[in-house]
Coordinates of C-alpha atoms in Angstrom, one line a residue:
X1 CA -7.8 12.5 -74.1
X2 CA -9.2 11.3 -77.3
X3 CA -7.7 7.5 -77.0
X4 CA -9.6 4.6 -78.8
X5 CA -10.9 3.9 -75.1
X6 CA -13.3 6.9 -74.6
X7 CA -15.5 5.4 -76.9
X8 CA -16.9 3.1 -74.5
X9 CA -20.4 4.3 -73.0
X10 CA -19.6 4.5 -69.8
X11 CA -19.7 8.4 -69.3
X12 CA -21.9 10.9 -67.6
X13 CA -23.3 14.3 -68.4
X14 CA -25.2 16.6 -65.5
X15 CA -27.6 18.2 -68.0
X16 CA -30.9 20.1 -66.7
X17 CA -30.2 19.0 -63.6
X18 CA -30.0 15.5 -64.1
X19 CA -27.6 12.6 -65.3
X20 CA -27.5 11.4 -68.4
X21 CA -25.4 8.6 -69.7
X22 CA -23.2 9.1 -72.7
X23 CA -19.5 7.8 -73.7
X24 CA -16.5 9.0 -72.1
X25 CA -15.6 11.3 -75.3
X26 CA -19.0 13.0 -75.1
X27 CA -17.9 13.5 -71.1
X28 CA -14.7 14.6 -71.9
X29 CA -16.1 17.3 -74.8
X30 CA -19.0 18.2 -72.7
X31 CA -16.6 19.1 -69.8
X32 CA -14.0 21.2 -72.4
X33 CA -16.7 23.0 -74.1
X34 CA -18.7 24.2 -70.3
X35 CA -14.7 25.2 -69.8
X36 CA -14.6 27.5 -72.5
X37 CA -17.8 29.3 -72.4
X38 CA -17.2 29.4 -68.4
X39 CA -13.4 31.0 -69.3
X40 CA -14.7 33.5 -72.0
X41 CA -17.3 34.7 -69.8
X42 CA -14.6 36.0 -66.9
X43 CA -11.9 36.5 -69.6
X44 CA -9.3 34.5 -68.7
X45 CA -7.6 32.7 -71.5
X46 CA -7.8 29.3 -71.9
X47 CA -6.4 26.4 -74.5
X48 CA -7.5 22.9 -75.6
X49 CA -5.2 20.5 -77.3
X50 CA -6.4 17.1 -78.2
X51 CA -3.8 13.8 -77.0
X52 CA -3.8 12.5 -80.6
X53 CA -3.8 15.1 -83.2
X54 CA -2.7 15.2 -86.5
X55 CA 1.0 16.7 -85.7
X56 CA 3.5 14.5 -85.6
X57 CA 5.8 16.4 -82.5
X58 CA 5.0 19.9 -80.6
X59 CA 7.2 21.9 -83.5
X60 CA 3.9 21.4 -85.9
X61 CA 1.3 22.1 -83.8
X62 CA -1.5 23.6 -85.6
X63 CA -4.1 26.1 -83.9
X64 CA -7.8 25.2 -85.1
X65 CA -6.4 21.6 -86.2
X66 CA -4.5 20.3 -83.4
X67 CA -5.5 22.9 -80.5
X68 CA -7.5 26.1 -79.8
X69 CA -6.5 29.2 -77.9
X70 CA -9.7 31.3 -76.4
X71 CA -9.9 34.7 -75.4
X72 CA -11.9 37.3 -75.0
X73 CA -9.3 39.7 -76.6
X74 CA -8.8 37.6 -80.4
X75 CA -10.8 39.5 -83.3
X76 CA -12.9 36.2 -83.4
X77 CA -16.4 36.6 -81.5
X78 CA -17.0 34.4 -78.3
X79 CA -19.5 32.5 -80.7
X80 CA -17.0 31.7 -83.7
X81 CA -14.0 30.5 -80.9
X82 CA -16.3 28.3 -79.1
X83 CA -17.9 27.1 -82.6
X84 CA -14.0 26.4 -83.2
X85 CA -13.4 24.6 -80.4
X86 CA -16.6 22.3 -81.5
X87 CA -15.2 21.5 -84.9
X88 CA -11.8 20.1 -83.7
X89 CA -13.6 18.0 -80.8
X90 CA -16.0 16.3 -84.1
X91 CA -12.8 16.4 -86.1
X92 CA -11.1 14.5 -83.8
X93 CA -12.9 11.8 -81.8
X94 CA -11.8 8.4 -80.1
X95 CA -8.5 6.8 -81.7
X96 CA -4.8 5.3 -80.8
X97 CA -3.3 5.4 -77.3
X98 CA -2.5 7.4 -74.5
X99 CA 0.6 8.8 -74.9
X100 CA 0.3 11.1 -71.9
X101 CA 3.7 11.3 -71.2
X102 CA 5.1 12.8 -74.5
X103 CA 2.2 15.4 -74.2
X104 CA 2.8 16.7 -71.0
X105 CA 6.6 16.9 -71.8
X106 CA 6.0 19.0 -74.9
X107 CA 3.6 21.1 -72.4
X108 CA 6.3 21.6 -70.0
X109 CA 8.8 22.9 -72.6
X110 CA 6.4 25.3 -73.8
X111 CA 6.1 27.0 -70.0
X112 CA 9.2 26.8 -69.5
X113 CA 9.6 29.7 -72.7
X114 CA 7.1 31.4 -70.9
X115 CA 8.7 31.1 -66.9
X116 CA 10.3 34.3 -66.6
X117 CA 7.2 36.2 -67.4
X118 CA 4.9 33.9 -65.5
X119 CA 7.6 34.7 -62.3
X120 CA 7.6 38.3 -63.0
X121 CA 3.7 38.4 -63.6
X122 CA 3.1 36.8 -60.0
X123 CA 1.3 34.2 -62.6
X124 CA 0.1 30.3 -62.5
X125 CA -0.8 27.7 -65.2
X126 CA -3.4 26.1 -64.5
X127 CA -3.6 22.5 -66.3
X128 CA -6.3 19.8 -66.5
X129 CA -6.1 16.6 -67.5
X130 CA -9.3 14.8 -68.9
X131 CA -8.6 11.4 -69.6
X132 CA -10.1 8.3 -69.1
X133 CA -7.0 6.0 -69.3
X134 CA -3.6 5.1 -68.3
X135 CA -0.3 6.0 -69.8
X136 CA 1.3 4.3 -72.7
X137 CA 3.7 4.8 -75.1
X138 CA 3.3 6.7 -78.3
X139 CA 3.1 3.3 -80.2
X140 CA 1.7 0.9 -77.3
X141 CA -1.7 0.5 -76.0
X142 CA -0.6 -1.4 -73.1
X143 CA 0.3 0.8 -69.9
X144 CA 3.7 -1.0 -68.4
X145 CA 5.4 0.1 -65.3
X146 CA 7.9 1.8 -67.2
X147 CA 5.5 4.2 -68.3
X148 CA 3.6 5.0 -65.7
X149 CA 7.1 5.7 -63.8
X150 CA 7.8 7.9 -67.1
X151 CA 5.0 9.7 -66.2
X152 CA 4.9 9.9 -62.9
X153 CA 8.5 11.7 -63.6
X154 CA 6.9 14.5 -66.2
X155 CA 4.7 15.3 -63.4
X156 CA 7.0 15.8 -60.6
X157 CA 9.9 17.3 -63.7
X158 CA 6.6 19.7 -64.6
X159 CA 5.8 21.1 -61.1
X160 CA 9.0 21.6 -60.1
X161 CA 10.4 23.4 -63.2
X162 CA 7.2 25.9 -63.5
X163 CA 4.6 27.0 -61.5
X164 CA 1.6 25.1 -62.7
X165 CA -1.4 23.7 -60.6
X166 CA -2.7 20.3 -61.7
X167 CA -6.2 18.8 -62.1
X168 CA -6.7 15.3 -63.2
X169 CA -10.5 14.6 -64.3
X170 CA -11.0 11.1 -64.7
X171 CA -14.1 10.0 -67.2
X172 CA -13.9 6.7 -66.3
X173 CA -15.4 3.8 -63.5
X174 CA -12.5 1.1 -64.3
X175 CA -10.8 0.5 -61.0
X176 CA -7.3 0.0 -61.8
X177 CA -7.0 3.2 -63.8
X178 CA -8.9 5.0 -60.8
X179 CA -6.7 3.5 -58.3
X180 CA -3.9 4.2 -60.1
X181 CA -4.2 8.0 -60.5
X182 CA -5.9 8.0 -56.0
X183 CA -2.4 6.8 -55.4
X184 CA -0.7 9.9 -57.2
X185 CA -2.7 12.0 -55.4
X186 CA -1.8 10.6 -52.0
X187 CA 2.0 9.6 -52.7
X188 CA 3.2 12.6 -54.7
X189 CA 4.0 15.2 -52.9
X190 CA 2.4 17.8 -56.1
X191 CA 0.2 20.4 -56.5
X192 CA -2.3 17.9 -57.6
X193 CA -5.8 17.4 -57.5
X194 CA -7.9 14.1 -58.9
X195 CA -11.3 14.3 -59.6
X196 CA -14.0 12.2 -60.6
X197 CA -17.5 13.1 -62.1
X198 CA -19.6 15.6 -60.3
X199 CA -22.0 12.9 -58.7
X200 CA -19.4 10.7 -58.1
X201 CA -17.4 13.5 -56.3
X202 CA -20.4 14.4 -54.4
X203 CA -20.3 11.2 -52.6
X204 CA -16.4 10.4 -52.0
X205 CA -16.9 14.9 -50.3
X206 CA -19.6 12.9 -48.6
X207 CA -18.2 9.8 -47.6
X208 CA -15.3 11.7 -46.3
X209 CA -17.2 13.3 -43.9
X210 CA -17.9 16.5 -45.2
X211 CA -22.2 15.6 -44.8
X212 CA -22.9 19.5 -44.2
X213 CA -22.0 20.5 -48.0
X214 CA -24.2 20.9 -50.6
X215 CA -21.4 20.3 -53.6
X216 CA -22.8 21.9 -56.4
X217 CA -22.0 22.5 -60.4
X218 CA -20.6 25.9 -60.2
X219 CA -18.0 24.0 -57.3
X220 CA -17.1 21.1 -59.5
X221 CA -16.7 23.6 -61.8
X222 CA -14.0 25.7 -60.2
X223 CA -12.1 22.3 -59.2
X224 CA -12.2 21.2 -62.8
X225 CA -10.1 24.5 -63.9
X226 CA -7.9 24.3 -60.8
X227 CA -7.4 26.8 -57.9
X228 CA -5.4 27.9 -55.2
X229 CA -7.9 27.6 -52.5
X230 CA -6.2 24.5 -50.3
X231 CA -9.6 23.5 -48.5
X232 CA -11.3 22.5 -52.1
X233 CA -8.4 20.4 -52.6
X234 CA -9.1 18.8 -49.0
X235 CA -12.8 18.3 -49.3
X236 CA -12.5 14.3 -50.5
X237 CA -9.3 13.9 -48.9
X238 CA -11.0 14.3 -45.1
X239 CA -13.1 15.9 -43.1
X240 CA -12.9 19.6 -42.6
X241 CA -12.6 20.6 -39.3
X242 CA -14.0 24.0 -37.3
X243 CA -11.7 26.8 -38.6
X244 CA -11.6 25.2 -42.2
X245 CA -15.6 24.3 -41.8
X246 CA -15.9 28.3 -41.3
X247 CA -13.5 29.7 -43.6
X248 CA -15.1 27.8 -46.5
X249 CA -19.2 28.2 -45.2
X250 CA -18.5 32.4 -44.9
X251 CA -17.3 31.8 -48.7
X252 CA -20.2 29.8 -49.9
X253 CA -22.7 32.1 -48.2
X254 CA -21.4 35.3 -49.9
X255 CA -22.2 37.1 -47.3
X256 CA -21.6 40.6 -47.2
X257 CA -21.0 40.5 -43.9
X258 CA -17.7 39.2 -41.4
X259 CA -20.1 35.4 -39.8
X260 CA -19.2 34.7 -35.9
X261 CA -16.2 33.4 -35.5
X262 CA -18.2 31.8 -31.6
X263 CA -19.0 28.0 -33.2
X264 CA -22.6 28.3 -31.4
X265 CA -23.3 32.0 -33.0
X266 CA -21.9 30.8 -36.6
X267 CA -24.2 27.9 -36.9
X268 CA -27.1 30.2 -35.9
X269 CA -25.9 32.8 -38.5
X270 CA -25.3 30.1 -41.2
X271 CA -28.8 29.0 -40.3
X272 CA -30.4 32.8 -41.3
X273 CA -28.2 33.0 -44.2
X274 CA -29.7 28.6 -45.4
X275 CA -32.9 29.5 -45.0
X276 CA -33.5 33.2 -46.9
X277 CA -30.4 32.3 -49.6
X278 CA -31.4 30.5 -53.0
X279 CA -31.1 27.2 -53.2
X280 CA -28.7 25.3 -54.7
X281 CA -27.9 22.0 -56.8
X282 CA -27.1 19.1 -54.3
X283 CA -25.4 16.7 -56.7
X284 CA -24.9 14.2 -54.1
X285 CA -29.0 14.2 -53.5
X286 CA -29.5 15.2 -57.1
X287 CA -32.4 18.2 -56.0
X288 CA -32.5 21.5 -55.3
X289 CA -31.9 22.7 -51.1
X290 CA -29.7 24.7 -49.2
X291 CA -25.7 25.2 -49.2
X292 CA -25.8 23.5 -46.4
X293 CA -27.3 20.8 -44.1
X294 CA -27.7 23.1 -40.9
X295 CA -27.8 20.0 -38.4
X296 CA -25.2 18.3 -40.0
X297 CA -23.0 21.6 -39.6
X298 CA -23.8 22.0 -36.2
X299 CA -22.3 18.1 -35.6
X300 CA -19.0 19.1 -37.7
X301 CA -18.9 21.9 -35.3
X302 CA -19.3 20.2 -32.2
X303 CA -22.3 22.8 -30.9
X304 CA -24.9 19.9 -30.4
X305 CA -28.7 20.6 -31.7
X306 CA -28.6 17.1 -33.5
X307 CA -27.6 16.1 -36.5
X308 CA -29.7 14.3 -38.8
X309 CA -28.3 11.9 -41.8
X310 CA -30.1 12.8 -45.1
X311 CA -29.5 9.5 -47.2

């Protein structure tokens, strides 16, 4: 989304380890370029294409003016198709509306070329949504009910028609536009996720009573680009509970090893594995620590030894 809004400086950038404000359109290029070096570095191909580009329908689309498509496999070198990816973001920075739904309808005829293959190929698309605004019309900057139905319906038409995964990553604090997009996710019955910034996702995982994670980078990460694993999804939605609190911990841990399944002997395993692992970045408590808060996993876990709350 490069619509006149994400000019205003209301963004935020995790860089070194710490928060730094910026505008939306910095967020939202920040977050597309960590996307393609993260893509090119475990080869799976990715593509960018701005909201408001210079074509004037999908049929003149232009690759290195309108959109780029990154692989490991093009002639280019990982350093000339990320500098590519750089130029169209300065090319192309905050202007017009947010004409959302025409986009995603163009995006949903192009799949739908490619559906047999994707079927055949066992194959998902995986598409994120960066924007920091409602919907509009292609010549409106006012977001009526008619087109936030409009879209509403590309969404549902989209995920029914093709097998896609959805991420929307909201760059913005407004309110109405946040509650707007919470209510999709809870209403719509899609393969949908909504996400805010890292630190503000931290504390919705947190508030939701998930207090044993540390939610780190490389996690926001994988929910930005979308994936299959259901409990990621869940994680500001409610709190996990003992099988899904396990399944989730023996991932985070890599360990190399089957944990306990026995509540009391996985909590004392997890504990080992907290204490001798590397630590991690705790964007909620915005420090290095463990992957998890052993106390407050033995609570989520109902196996007593306390459980301490780490404001």
């Amino acid at each position: 989304d490069n619509s006149g809004s994400t000019a205003a400086c209301d963004g935020n950038i995790l860089r070194n380890m710490t928060m730094e404000g910026c505008s939306r359109w910095e967020e939202i290029c920040h977050m597309a370029e960590e996307h393609a070096r993260w893509n090119m570095t475990i080869g799976v191909p990715c593509e960018f294409l701005l909201l408001n580009c210079p074509a004037k329908d999908a049929g003149s689309l232009l690759e290195g003016r309108d959109y780029v498509h990154l692989h490991r496999s093009k002639p280019a070198s990982e350093a000339d198709q990320l500098a590519s990816l750089r130029r169209i973001l300065d090319r192309n920075g905050p202007r017009g509306v947010t004409p959302m739904t025409k986009r995603v309808n163009e995006i949903h005829d192009r799949i739908k070329t490619q559906f047999t293959h994707l079927i055949n190929e066992g194959q998902y698309v995986f598409f994120t949504i960066a924007t920091d605004g409602m919907p509009t019309a292609p010549n409106s900057g006012d977001s009526t009910d008619q087109d936030q139905r409009d879209f509403v319906k590309a969404l549902r038409d989209l995920c029914m028609d093709t097998p896609v995964q959805l991420v929307i990553r909201l760059c913005t604090d407004d309110d109405k536009t946040v509650d707007f997009y919470n209510k999709l996710d809870e209403e719509l019955e899609l393969p949908l996720d909504i996400l805010d910034d890292i630190c503000g996702e931290a504390k919705e995982i947190y508030d939701n009573g998930n207090r044993w994670l540390a939610y780190t980078p490389l996690m926001h990460k994988i929910r930005e680009a979308g994936s299959m694993f259901k409990l990621l999804d869940l994680l500001d939605e409610r709190a996990l509970v003992g099988p899904e609190i396990q399944r989730l911990v023996t991932l985070l841990s890599g360990s190399p090893n089957p944990l306990p399944t026995d509540s009391k002997q996985f909590c004392e395993a997890v504990a080992q594995l907290a204490e001798t692992s590397k630590p991690v970045f705790d964007a909620r408590l915005k420090r290095n620590g463990p992957f998890v808060n052993v106390p407050q996993l033995r609570g989520a876990m109902g196996v007593g030894g306390g459980c301490c709350t780490v404001m």
